Amino acid sequence: MDWPVHKGSCARTRQINLKVFYPFIGYLFEYLRKIMSPVDGKYRHPGLNHNLAKAPLPTTRKAAHPDSTYHQTVVLDEEHGNDGPGLTEWVKFKPNFADRAKFWYQVTREDNNFELTTAISLILLAEIYSTNFEDDDQTTGAKPCFRLEHGNSPISDFGICKGRIRGDRNRLQVWCYVNPVTKEKQTVQDPDNYYWLYFRTILGEEVTLDCCSFSYGMDLCVDARPCLTKLRSELSNSTCKIVPAYFRTSGHDEPSHYTLIEEKRFSVMHNTRIHKALVETHRHSIFSSMPDEKKDVFRGFMEEVSGKPWRPYQEELFWWYRVCGGAMLRQVLSERHWKEWKKPIRCKGSEANGAELFEGSVDDFAIGLVELATMAWKDPLYFTG
């Protein structure tokens, strides 16, 4: 082999350290949570279809007994249209805007955690480990490839953990939504059906990243503002500055706010069928436009992880996460944003997520469903053009 010639054409490997990169993964979770679509005119979460009549303020609660679960009750008021009310109308019983905002975060962080976790794991595989990366600068010569690492140790495997979440220092909370007219009670969350990400290095060290525990009464968050500074305006959401993200390494000695009990794990990095299907379908912006044999690969993987049949709305929602999140990650990779990120600043989300996180007019802030969700859902090229 003529090494000088080969060196000029082979890919340049760029290492991405999870220690500074994980806040961006947390931002992906938080941003994509805002992408919702009504099914048959209604959202899946009851708190998004109704105004709220009565509820305790979302906050952390210290646990007297680690295994105890605190059941919170939200009383629903009248239904509202899908154009979405402002926060003032949505939560009438709280005069303080910061308190209303806490309900907004609680409700939007409760739903679609399985779809988010699986989609983001596939986004990482497709965009970081794909050989089809397109460099935005259109320069000739060697194209970059990317690899995750922790410290100086490359990641040899990553994927999804499935199990249970339990309280420790903080008490586990589960919220129930009660409709006084129909007498219907609905609980969106299931602490016995919980998902998070794992990463294993070539040295055998394990790292876990959990971005979905906030709505269970856990407020471990990270400041994601450095990740937003260079993103395109349509990919930067000012309500996602402080995001839930609990980054833990094996052998950590810090006190545990809660416990994750793993029951199964599913490798994404070493799933050759998923990898092949992602490479061959990376330009499909709508799940329904995909060849049936490729749909079956994704559908089969999701059903394997969840243990239950997939519903049509989950397929389109999952793929929208894949398309939108992929566009965001591609910009970060092509412009090397992570090179400028410093050591993350951890914080408590229950203290930070208030009115100060919203920009613009308080009176005009409409629940967050319309401008982003409707625009993204109706135009499949919005995030890919």
mmCIF file of C-alpha atoms in Angstrom:
data_model
loop_
_atom_site.group_PDB
_atom_site.id
_atom_site.type_symbol
_atom_site.label_atom_id
_atom_site.label_comp_id
_atom_site.label_asym_id
_atom_site.label_seq_id
_atom_site.Cartn_x
_atom_site.Cartn_y
_atom_site.Cartn_z
ATOM 1 C CA MET A 1 0.000 0.000 0.000
ATOM 2 C CA ASP A 2 1.191 3.497 -0.836
ATOM 3 C CA TRP A 3 0.609 4.981 2.645
ATOM 4 C CA PRO A 4 1.015 8.691 1.738
ATOM 5 C CA VAL A 5 -1.638 8.285 -0.981
ATOM 6 C CA HIS A 6 -3.944 6.201 1.207
ATOM 7 C CA LYS A 7 -3.597 8.597 4.156
ATOM 8 C CA GLY A 8 -4.949 11.466 2.077
ATOM 9 C CA SER A 9 -8.175 9.642 1.217
ATOM 10 C CA CYS A 10 -8.988 7.642 4.344
ATOM 11 C CA ALA A 11 -11.307 8.979 7.006
ATOM 12 C CA ARG A 12 -10.020 11.195 9.798
ATOM 13 C CA THR A 13 -11.171 9.873 13.166
ATOM 14 C CA ARG A 14 -12.374 12.507 15.631
ATOM 15 C CA GLN A 15 -12.877 11.485 19.233
ATOM 16 C CA ILE A 16 -15.888 12.805 21.153
ATOM 17 C CA ASN A 17 -15.561 12.641 24.926
ATOM 18 C CA LEU A 18 -18.812 11.749 26.666
ATOM 19 C CA LYS A 19 -17.760 13.805 29.682
ATOM 20 C CA VAL A 20 -18.386 17.026 27.741
ATOM 21 C CA PHE A 21 -20.810 15.617 25.159
ATOM 22 C CA TYR A 22 -23.538 14.189 27.398
ATOM 23 C CA PRO A 23 -25.286 17.573 27.981
ATOM 24 C CA PHE A 24 -25.982 17.671 24.244
ATOM 25 C CA ILE A 25 -27.580 14.206 24.432
ATOM 26 C CA GLY A 26 -29.703 15.569 27.283
ATOM 27 C CA TYR A 27 -30.633 18.521 25.071
ATOM 28 C CA LEU A 28 -31.698 16.114 22.316
ATOM 29 C CA PHE A 29 -34.099 14.449 24.744
ATOM 30 C CA GLU A 30 -35.493 17.767 25.941
ATOM 31 C CA TYR A 31 -35.831 19.338 22.493
ATOM 32 C CA LEU A 32 -37.480 16.297 20.936
ATOM 33 C CA ARG A 33 -39.972 16.082 23.808
ATOM 34 C CA LYS A 34 -41.515 19.243 22.392
ATOM 35 C CA ILE A 35 -42.275 17.510 19.085
ATOM 36 C CA MET A 36 -45.755 16.100 19.519
ATOM 37 C CA SER A 37 -48.696 15.433 17.270
ATOM 38 C CA PRO A 38 -52.343 14.861 18.130
ATOM 39 C CA VAL A 39 -53.787 11.451 17.258
ATOM 40 C CA ASP A 40 -57.398 11.739 16.063
ATOM 41 C CA GLY A 41 -57.424 15.330 17.274
ATOM 42 C CA LYS A 42 -56.050 14.641 20.752
ATOM 43 C CA TYR A 43 -52.686 14.361 22.421
ATOM 44 C CA ARG A 44 -51.809 11.180 24.272
ATOM 45 C CA HIS A 45 -51.112 13.001 27.520
ATOM 46 C CA PRO A 46 -54.344 14.026 29.304
ATOM 47 C CA GLY A 47 -52.661 17.112 30.716
ATOM 48 C CA LEU A 48 -52.172 18.463 27.201
ATOM 49 C CA ASN A 49 -55.824 18.054 26.217
ATOM 50 C CA HIS A 50 -57.294 19.753 29.276
ATOM 51 C CA ASN A 51 -56.724 22.798 31.390
ATOM 52 C CA LEU A 52 -55.638 21.904 34.915
ATOM 53 C CA ALA A 53 -58.055 22.578 37.787
ATOM 54 C CA LYS A 54 -56.040 21.460 40.798
ATOM 55 C CA ALA A 55 -52.659 19.854 41.470
ATOM 56 C CA PRO A 56 -49.736 19.999 43.901
ATOM 57 C CA LEU A 57 -46.715 21.972 42.754
ATOM 58 C CA PRO A 58 -44.120 19.711 41.077
ATOM 59 C CA THR A 59 -41.010 19.562 43.256
ATOM 60 C CA THR A 60 -38.655 17.034 44.816
ATOM 61 C CA ARG A 61 -39.551 15.297 48.061
ATOM 62 C CA LYS A 62 -37.071 13.711 50.413
ATOM 63 C CA ALA A 63 -37.643 10.028 51.066
ATOM 64 C CA ALA A 64 -38.158 8.755 54.619
ATOM 65 C CA HIS A 65 -38.194 5.230 53.189
ATOM 66 C CA PRO A 66 -36.313 4.711 49.900
ATOM 67 C CA ASP A 67 -38.853 2.289 48.421
ATOM 68 C CA SER A 68 -41.912 4.443 49.094
ATOM 69 C CA THR A 69 -43.814 5.974 46.174
ATOM 70 C CA TYR A 70 -45.657 9.266 46.451
ATOM 71 C CA HIS A 71 -48.799 9.339 44.303
ATOM 72 C CA GLN A 72 -49.702 12.820 43.083
ATOM 73 C CA THR A 73 -53.177 13.664 41.757
ATOM 74 C CA VAL A 74 -53.983 16.229 39.068
ATOM 75 C CA VAL A 75 -57.645 17.208 38.619
ATOM 76 C CA LEU A 76 -58.433 18.068 35.013
ATOM 77 C CA ASP A 77 -60.633 20.965 33.936
ATOM 78 C CA GLU A 78 -62.396 21.507 30.601
ATOM 79 C CA GLU A 79 -60.846 20.421 27.318
ATOM 80 C CA HIS A 80 -59.172 23.009 25.140
ATOM 81 C CA GLY A 81 -58.537 23.207 21.413
ATOM 82 C CA ASN A 82 -55.347 21.918 19.838
ATOM 83 C CA ASP A 83 -54.202 25.444 19.127
ATOM 84 C CA GLY A 84 -53.162 25.426 22.783
ATOM 85 C CA PRO A 85 -53.956 27.951 25.517
ATOM 86 C CA GLY A 86 -51.406 30.198 27.133
ATOM 87 C CA LEU A 87 -49.985 29.109 30.473
ATOM 88 C CA THR A 88 -52.204 31.614 32.272
ATOM 89 C CA GLU A 89 -55.330 29.868 30.964
ATOM 90 C CA TRP A 90 -53.892 26.346 31.233
ATOM 91 C CA VAL A 91 -53.046 26.563 34.964
ATOM 92 C CA LYS A 92 -55.529 29.082 36.366
ATOM 93 C CA PHE A 93 -55.062 28.131 40.022
ATOM 94 C CA LYS A 94 -51.424 29.296 40.149
ATOM 95 C CA PRO A 95 -50.977 33.089 39.881
ATOM 96 C CA ASN A 96 -47.190 32.821 39.656
ATOM 97 C CA PHE A 97 -45.821 32.275 36.152
ATOM 98 C CA ALA A 98 -42.785 30.333 37.394
ATOM 99 C CA ASP A 99 -45.114 27.827 39.092
ATOM 100 C CA ARG A 100 -47.149 27.428 35.903
ATOM 101 C CA ALA A 101 -43.938 26.772 34.015
ATOM 102 C CA LYS A 102 -43.108 23.930 36.413
ATOM 103 C CA PHE A 103 -46.340 22.190 35.442
ATOM 104 C CA TRP A 104 -45.383 22.608 31.785
ATOM 105 C CA TYR A 105 -42.060 20.866 32.393
ATOM 106 C CA GLN A 106 -43.681 18.124 34.462
ATOM 107 C CA VAL A 107 -46.252 17.245 31.802
ATOM 108 C CA THR A 108 -43.962 17.425 28.772
ATOM 109 C CA ARG A 109 -41.332 15.278 30.489
ATOM 110 C CA GLU A 110 -43.705 12.455 31.370
ATOM 111 C CA ASP A 111 -44.547 11.056 27.950
ATOM 112 C CA ASN A 112 -42.772 9.177 25.137
ATOM 113 C CA ASN A 113 -39.673 8.246 27.148
ATOM 114 C CA PHE A 114 -39.379 4.840 25.483
ATOM 115 C CA GLU A 115 -39.649 6.314 21.984
ATOM 116 C CA LEU A 116 -37.129 9.029 22.861
ATOM 117 C CA THR A 117 -34.551 6.667 24.345
ATOM 118 C CA THR A 118 -34.674 4.220 21.449
ATOM 119 C CA ALA A 119 -34.647 6.953 18.794
ATOM 120 C CA ILE A 120 -31.704 8.802 20.335
ATOM 121 C CA SER A 121 -29.670 5.611 20.649
ATOM 122 C CA LEU A 122 -30.193 5.085 16.913
ATOM 123 C CA ILE A 123 -29.342 8.726 16.186
ATOM 124 C CA LEU A 124 -25.976 8.234 17.892
ATOM 125 C CA LEU A 125 -25.351 5.082 15.880
ATOM 126 C CA ALA A 126 -26.417 6.554 12.537
ATOM 127 C CA GLU A 127 -24.686 9.919 12.777
ATOM 128 C CA ILE A 128 -21.528 9.142 14.762
ATOM 129 C CA TYR A 129 -20.734 5.650 13.506
ATOM 130 C CA SER A 130 -22.040 5.948 9.946
ATOM 131 C CA THR A 131 -19.561 5.783 7.066
ATOM 132 C CA ASN A 132 -21.886 8.000 4.977
ATOM 133 C CA PHE A 133 -21.233 11.226 6.875
ATOM 134 C CA GLU A 134 -21.526 14.263 4.612
ATOM 135 C CA ASP A 135 -19.135 17.079 5.449
ATOM 136 C CA ASP A 136 -20.914 20.426 5.105
ATOM 137 C CA ASP A 137 -17.835 22.264 3.898
ATOM 138 C CA GLN A 138 -17.713 20.178 0.677
ATOM 139 C CA THR A 139 -13.908 20.087 0.774
ATOM 140 C CA THR A 140 -11.963 17.402 -1.018
ATOM 141 C CA GLY A 141 -9.653 14.930 0.672
ATOM 142 C CA ALA A 142 -10.191 12.789 3.739
ATOM 143 C CA LYS A 143 -13.668 12.853 5.233
ATOM 144 C CA PRO A 144 -14.110 12.726 9.010
ATOM 145 C CA CYS A 145 -15.427 9.839 11.029
ATOM 146 C CA PHE A 146 -16.319 10.063 14.684
ATOM 147 C CA ARG A 147 -16.020 7.831 17.730
ATOM 148 C CA LEU A 148 -17.267 8.217 21.280
ATOM 149 C CA GLU A 149 -14.887 7.855 24.193
ATOM 150 C CA HIS A 150 -14.914 8.274 27.964
ATOM 151 C CA GLY A 151 -11.742 9.909 29.173
ATOM 152 C CA ASN A 152 -9.149 8.425 26.846
ATOM 153 C CA SER A 153 -10.893 5.075 26.531
ATOM 154 C CA PRO A 154 -12.925 4.427 23.339
ATOM 155 C CA ILE A 155 -16.512 3.229 23.659
ATOM 156 C CA SER A 156 -16.755 -0.424 22.613
ATOM 157 C CA ASP A 157 -20.518 -0.825 23.082
ATOM 158 C CA PHE A 158 -23.588 1.261 23.813
ATOM 159 C CA GLY A 159 -27.303 0.675 23.879
ATOM 160 C CA ILE A 160 -30.487 0.675 25.936
ATOM 161 C CA CYS A 161 -31.091 -0.543 29.477
ATOM 162 C CA LYS A 162 -34.593 -1.564 30.513
ATOM 163 C CA GLY A 163 -35.678 -1.930 34.109
ATOM 164 C CA ARG A 164 -37.136 -0.078 37.080
ATOM 165 C CA ILE A 165 -36.594 3.274 38.744
ATOM 166 C CA ARG A 166 -36.780 3.578 42.543
ATOM 167 C CA GLY A 167 -36.244 6.429 44.961
ATOM 168 C CA ASP A 168 -33.277 6.709 47.291
ATOM 169 C CA ARG A 169 -32.508 10.121 48.759
ATOM 170 C CA ASN A 170 -35.437 11.509 46.752
ATOM 171 C CA ARG A 171 -38.892 10.001 46.951
ATOM 172 C CA LEU A 172 -40.276 8.477 43.757
ATOM 173 C CA GLN A 173 -43.381 10.299 42.490
ATOM 174 C CA VAL A 174 -46.044 9.046 40.086
ATOM 175 C CA TRP A 175 -48.718 11.421 38.785
ATOM 176 C CA CYS A 176 -52.334 10.434 38.150
ATOM 177 C CA TYR A 177 -54.698 12.579 36.032
ATOM 178 C CA VAL A 178 -58.353 12.501 37.081
ATOM 179 C CA ASN A 179 -61.255 13.691 34.936
ATOM 180 C CA PRO A 180 -64.110 14.569 37.346
ATOM 181 C CA VAL A 181 -66.671 14.531 34.513
ATOM 182 C CA THR A 182 -65.927 11.091 33.063
ATOM 183 C CA LYS A 183 -64.431 9.687 36.326
ATOM 184 C CA GLU A 184 -61.510 8.434 34.238
ATOM 185 C CA LYS A 185 -58.105 8.111 35.891
ATOM 186 C CA GLN A 186 -54.947 7.917 33.814
ATOM 187 C CA THR A 187 -51.325 7.392 34.837
ATOM 188 C CA VAL A 188 -48.858 8.135 32.051
ATOM 189 C CA GLN A 189 -45.718 6.819 33.739
ATOM 190 C CA ASP A 190 -44.729 3.316 34.819
ATOM 191 C CA PRO A 191 -41.694 3.117 37.148
ATOM 192 C CA ASP A 192 -41.462 -0.626 36.426
ATOM 193 C CA ASN A 193 -41.016 0.007 32.695
ATOM 194 C CA TYR A 194 -38.101 2.427 32.527
ATOM 195 C CA TYR A 195 -35.350 3.038 29.947
ATOM 196 C CA TRP A 196 -31.913 4.653 29.939
ATOM 197 C CA LEU A 197 -28.636 4.553 27.959
ATOM 198 C CA TYR A 198 -25.436 2.661 28.732
ATOM 199 C CA PHE A 199 -21.909 2.998 27.329
ATOM 200 C CA ARG A 200 -19.037 0.552 27.890
ATOM 201 C CA THR A 201 -15.374 1.324 27.194
ATOM 202 C CA ILE A 202 -12.723 -1.054 25.875
ATOM 203 C CA LEU A 203 -11.344 -1.161 29.437
ATOM 204 C CA GLY A 204 -14.659 -2.447 30.763
ATOM 205 C CA GLU A 205 -15.706 0.777 32.483
ATOM 206 C CA GLU A 206 -19.430 1.430 32.274
ATOM 207 C CA VAL A 207 -21.200 4.760 32.003
ATOM 208 C CA THR A 208 -24.965 5.285 32.199
ATOM 209 C CA LEU A 209 -26.945 8.322 31.094
ATOM 210 C CA ASP A 210 -30.509 8.815 32.278
ATOM 211 C CA CYS A 211 -32.475 11.768 30.880
ATOM 212 C CA CYS A 212 -36.039 10.816 31.863
ATOM 213 C CA SER A 213 -36.194 10.816 35.681
ATOM 214 C CA PHE A 214 -37.234 14.437 36.267
ATOM 215 C CA SER A 215 -40.952 13.696 36.052
ATOM 216 C CA TYR A 216 -40.539 11.030 38.760
ATOM 217 C CA GLY A 217 -39.419 13.663 41.267
ATOM 218 C CA MET A 218 -35.681 13.570 40.535
ATOM 219 C CA ASP A 219 -34.110 16.914 39.662
ATOM 220 C CA LEU A 220 -30.580 16.052 38.538
ATOM 221 C CA CYS A 221 -29.973 18.321 35.563
ATOM 222 C CA VAL A 222 -27.173 19.881 33.558
ATOM 223 C CA ASP A 223 -26.718 23.301 31.965
ATOM 224 C CA ALA A 224 -27.076 22.789 28.203
ATOM 225 C CA ARG A 225 -26.689 26.430 27.170
ATOM 226 C CA PRO A 226 -23.180 25.951 25.709
ATOM 227 C CA CYS A 227 -24.705 23.408 23.299
ATOM 228 C CA LEU A 228 -27.213 25.946 21.957
ATOM 229 C CA THR A 229 -24.966 28.858 21.069
ATOM 230 C CA LYS A 230 -24.105 27.795 17.494
ATOM 231 C CA LEU A 231 -27.154 25.735 16.570
ATOM 232 C CA ARG A 232 -29.404 26.959 13.770
ATOM 233 C CA SER A 233 -32.299 28.966 15.152
ATOM 234 C CA GLU A 234 -34.891 26.295 14.333
ATOM 235 C CA LEU A 235 -32.863 23.751 16.322
ATOM 236 C CA SER A 236 -32.330 25.947 19.368
ATOM 237 C CA ASN A 237 -35.149 26.022 21.923
ATOM 238 C CA SER A 238 -34.768 28.571 24.703
ATOM 239 C CA THR A 239 -37.004 26.516 27.036
ATOM 240 C CA CYS A 240 -34.425 23.696 26.969
ATOM 241 C CA LYS A 241 -31.519 25.437 28.693
ATOM 242 C CA ILE A 242 -31.473 23.285 31.825
ATOM 243 C CA VAL A 243 -32.100 19.645 30.936
ATOM 244 C CA PRO A 244 -32.513 16.409 32.921
ATOM 245 C CA ALA A 245 -29.343 14.321 32.655
ATOM 246 C CA TYR A 246 -27.823 11.977 35.241
ATOM 247 C CA PHE A 247 -24.369 10.868 34.073
ATOM 248 C CA ARG A 248 -22.890 8.096 36.225
ATOM 249 C CA THR A 249 -19.690 6.083 35.932
ATOM 250 C CA SER A 250 -19.003 2.676 37.424
ATOM 251 C CA GLY A 251 -17.414 2.982 40.843
ATOM 252 C CA HIS A 252 -18.774 6.490 41.473
ATOM 253 C CA ASP A 253 -18.801 7.436 45.143
ATOM 254 C CA GLU A 254 -21.370 10.238 45.185
ATOM 255 C CA PRO A 255 -24.665 9.787 47.083
ATOM 256 C CA SER A 256 -27.461 8.354 44.965
ATOM 257 C CA HIS A 257 -30.651 10.365 44.562
ATOM 258 C CA TYR A 258 -32.387 7.351 43.049
ATOM 259 C CA THR A 259 -31.704 3.802 41.906
ATOM 260 C CA LEU A 260 -31.948 2.233 38.457
ATOM 261 C CA ILE A 261 -32.511 -1.522 38.540
ATOM 262 C CA GLU A 262 -31.483 -3.086 35.245
ATOM 263 C CA GLU A 263 -33.406 -6.132 34.026
ATOM 264 C CA LYS A 264 -32.367 -6.290 30.368
ATOM 265 C CA ARG A 265 -30.045 -4.507 27.989
ATOM 266 C CA PHE A 266 -30.026 -4.211 24.226
ATOM 267 C CA SER A 267 -26.872 -3.358 22.305
ATOM 268 C CA VAL A 268 -27.396 -0.799 19.562
ATOM 269 C CA MET A 269 -23.776 -0.411 18.529
ATOM 270 C CA HIS A 270 -23.398 -4.114 17.711
ATOM 271 C CA ASN A 271 -26.804 -4.601 16.098
ATOM 272 C CA THR A 272 -25.740 -5.119 12.478
ATOM 273 C CA ARG A 273 -29.305 -5.250 11.122
ATOM 274 C CA ILE A 274 -30.153 -1.871 12.640
ATOM 275 C CA HIS A 275 -26.895 -0.341 11.442
ATOM 276 C CA LYS A 276 -27.432 -1.553 7.876
ATOM 277 C CA ALA A 277 -31.052 -0.365 7.824
ATOM 278 C CA LEU A 278 -30.073 3.083 9.132
ATOM 279 C CA VAL A 279 -27.420 3.542 6.454
ATOM 280 C CA GLU A 280 -29.848 2.533 3.708
ATOM 281 C CA THR A 281 -32.738 4.718 4.923
ATOM 282 C CA HIS A 282 -30.942 7.852 6.130
ATOM 283 C CA ARG A 283 -32.697 10.031 3.530
ATOM 284 C CA HIS A 284 -36.230 8.846 4.323
ATOM 285 C CA SER A 285 -37.872 11.670 6.259
ATOM 286 C CA ILE A 286 -41.173 9.815 6.757
ATOM 287 C CA PHE A 287 -41.433 6.307 8.179
ATOM 288 C CA SER A 288 -44.332 5.387 5.898
ATOM 289 C CA SER A 289 -42.176 6.075 2.805
ATOM 290 C CA MET A 290 -39.640 3.448 3.823
ATOM 291 C CA PRO A 291 -39.448 0.010 2.143
ATOM 292 C CA ASP A 292 -41.388 -2.615 4.102
ATOM 293 C CA GLU A 293 -38.328 -4.753 4.795
ATOM 294 C CA LYS A 294 -36.608 -1.778 6.448
ATOM 295 C CA LYS A 295 -39.699 -0.910 8.463
ATOM 296 C CA ASP A 296 -39.717 -4.466 9.771
ATOM 297 C CA VAL A 297 -36.142 -4.106 11.044
ATOM 298 C CA PHE A 298 -36.945 -1.020 13.119
ATOM 299 C CA ARG A 299 -40.341 -2.321 14.164
ATOM 300 C CA GLY A 300 -38.833 -5.625 15.265
ATOM 301 C CA PHE A 301 -36.134 -3.941 17.329
ATOM 302 C CA MET A 302 -38.591 -1.633 19.082
ATOM 303 C CA GLU A 303 -40.920 -4.511 19.874
ATOM 304 C CA GLU A 304 -37.999 -6.546 21.199
ATOM 305 C CA VAL A 305 -37.015 -3.723 23.559
ATOM 306 C CA SER A 306 -40.529 -2.793 24.709
ATOM 307 C CA GLY A 307 -41.887 -6.340 24.801
ATOM 308 C CA LYS A 308 -45.159 -5.304 23.161
ATOM 309 C CA PRO A 309 -46.531 -4.590 19.656
ATOM 310 C CA TRP A 310 -45.784 -1.200 18.198
ATOM 311 C CA ARG A 311 -48.590 1.203 17.342
ATOM 312 C CA PRO A 312 -48.688 3.270 14.133
ATOM 313 C CA TYR A 313 -48.373 6.606 15.940
ATOM 314 C CA GLN A 314 -45.194 5.324 17.643
ATOM 315 C CA GLU A 315 -43.604 4.538 14.293
ATOM 316 C CA GLU A 316 -44.041 8.034 12.894
ATOM 317 C CA LEU A 317 -43.131 9.689 16.209
ATOM 318 C CA PHE A 318 -39.998 7.574 16.549
ATOM 319 C CA TRP A 319 -38.887 8.372 13.002
ATOM 320 C CA TRP A 320 -39.557 12.077 13.469
ATOM 321 C CA TYR A 321 -37.269 11.981 16.469
ATOM 322 C CA ARG A 322 -34.698 10.239 14.294
ATOM 323 C CA VAL A 323 -34.932 12.849 11.487
ATOM 324 C CA CYS A 324 -34.993 15.966 13.676
ATOM 325 C CA GLY A 325 -32.368 14.776 16.140
ATOM 326 C CA GLY A 326 -30.146 13.595 13.314
ATOM 327 C CA ALA A 327 -30.199 17.032 11.694
ATOM 328 C CA MET A 328 -29.153 18.608 14.969
ATOM 329 C CA LEU A 329 -26.321 16.156 15.602
ATOM 330 C CA ARG A 330 -25.036 16.498 12.036
ATOM 331 C CA GLN A 331 -24.584 20.232 12.532
ATOM 332 C CA VAL A 332 -22.712 19.659 15.798
ATOM 333 C CA LEU A 333 -20.428 17.111 14.139
ATOM 334 C CA SER A 334 -19.749 18.966 10.893
ATOM 335 C CA GLU A 335 -18.963 22.225 12.697
ATOM 336 C CA ARG A 336 -17.124 20.530 15.590
ATOM 337 C CA HIS A 337 -19.162 22.294 18.261
ATOM 338 C CA TRP A 338 -18.145 19.881 21.013
ATOM 339 C CA LYS A 339 -14.516 21.033 20.737
ATOM 340 C CA GLU A 340 -15.507 24.274 22.492
ATOM 341 C CA TRP A 341 -17.582 22.739 25.279
ATOM 342 C CA LYS A 342 -16.097 22.797 28.776
ATOM 343 C CA LYS A 343 -16.744 20.689 31.844
ATOM 344 C CA PRO A 344 -20.552 20.522 32.292
ATOM 345 C CA ILE A 345 -22.223 22.392 35.126
ATOM 346 C CA ARG A 346 -24.673 20.209 37.010
ATOM 347 C CA CYS A 347 -27.639 21.781 38.760
ATOM 348 C CA LYS A 348 -31.037 21.113 40.272
ATOM 349 C CA GLY A 349 -33.751 21.466 37.681
ATOM 350 C CA SER A 350 -36.543 22.069 40.199
ATOM 351 C CA GLU A 351 -34.838 25.322 41.162
ATOM 352 C CA ALA A 352 -33.772 26.431 37.680
ATOM 353 C CA ASN A 353 -36.785 25.547 35.536
ATOM 354 C CA GLY A 354 -38.999 28.556 36.099
ATOM 355 C CA ALA A 355 -40.038 31.708 34.333
ATOM 356 C CA GLU A 356 -36.431 32.778 33.823
ATOM 357 C CA LEU A 357 -36.027 30.044 31.199
ATOM 358 C CA PHE A 358 -38.681 31.478 28.920
ATOM 359 C CA GLU A 359 -37.809 34.257 26.516
ATOM 360 C CA GLY A 360 -40.233 36.679 24.943
ATOM 361 C CA SER A 361 -43.611 37.773 26.209
ATOM 362 C CA VAL A 362 -45.027 35.804 29.095
ATOM 363 C CA ASP A 363 -48.590 36.563 28.013
ATOM 364 C CA ASP A 364 -47.990 35.279 24.499
ATOM 365 C CA PHE A 365 -46.280 32.017 25.476
ATOM 366 C CA ALA A 366 -48.628 29.290 24.234
ATOM 367 C CA ILE A 367 -48.089 25.917 25.859
ATOM 368 C CA GLY A 368 -45.330 25.039 23.367
ATOM 369 C CA LEU A 369 -47.244 22.637 21.156
ATOM 370 C CA VAL A 370 -48.112 24.676 18.135
ATOM 371 C CA GLU A 371 -45.206 26.528 16.545
ATOM 372 C CA LEU A 372 -42.695 23.699 16.878
ATOM 373 C CA ALA A 373 -44.811 20.555 16.849
ATOM 374 C CA THR A 374 -47.278 21.430 14.105
ATOM 375 C CA MET A 375 -44.675 22.962 11.805
ATOM 376 C CA ALA A 376 -42.322 20.017 12.183
ATOM 377 C CA TRP A 377 -45.023 17.402 11.800
ATOM 378 C CA LYS A 378 -46.585 18.836 8.656
ATOM 379 C CA ASP A 379 -43.359 19.556 6.795
ATOM 380 C CA PRO A 380 -41.046 16.536 6.617
ATOM 381 C CA LEU A 381 -38.306 18.604 4.994
ATOM 382 C CA TYR A 382 -38.253 21.252 7.727
ATOM 383 C CA PHE A 383 -35.369 19.642 9.581
ATOM 384 C CA THR A 384 -33.695 18.028 6.574
ATOM 385 C CA GLY A 385 -33.601 20.852 4.065
#
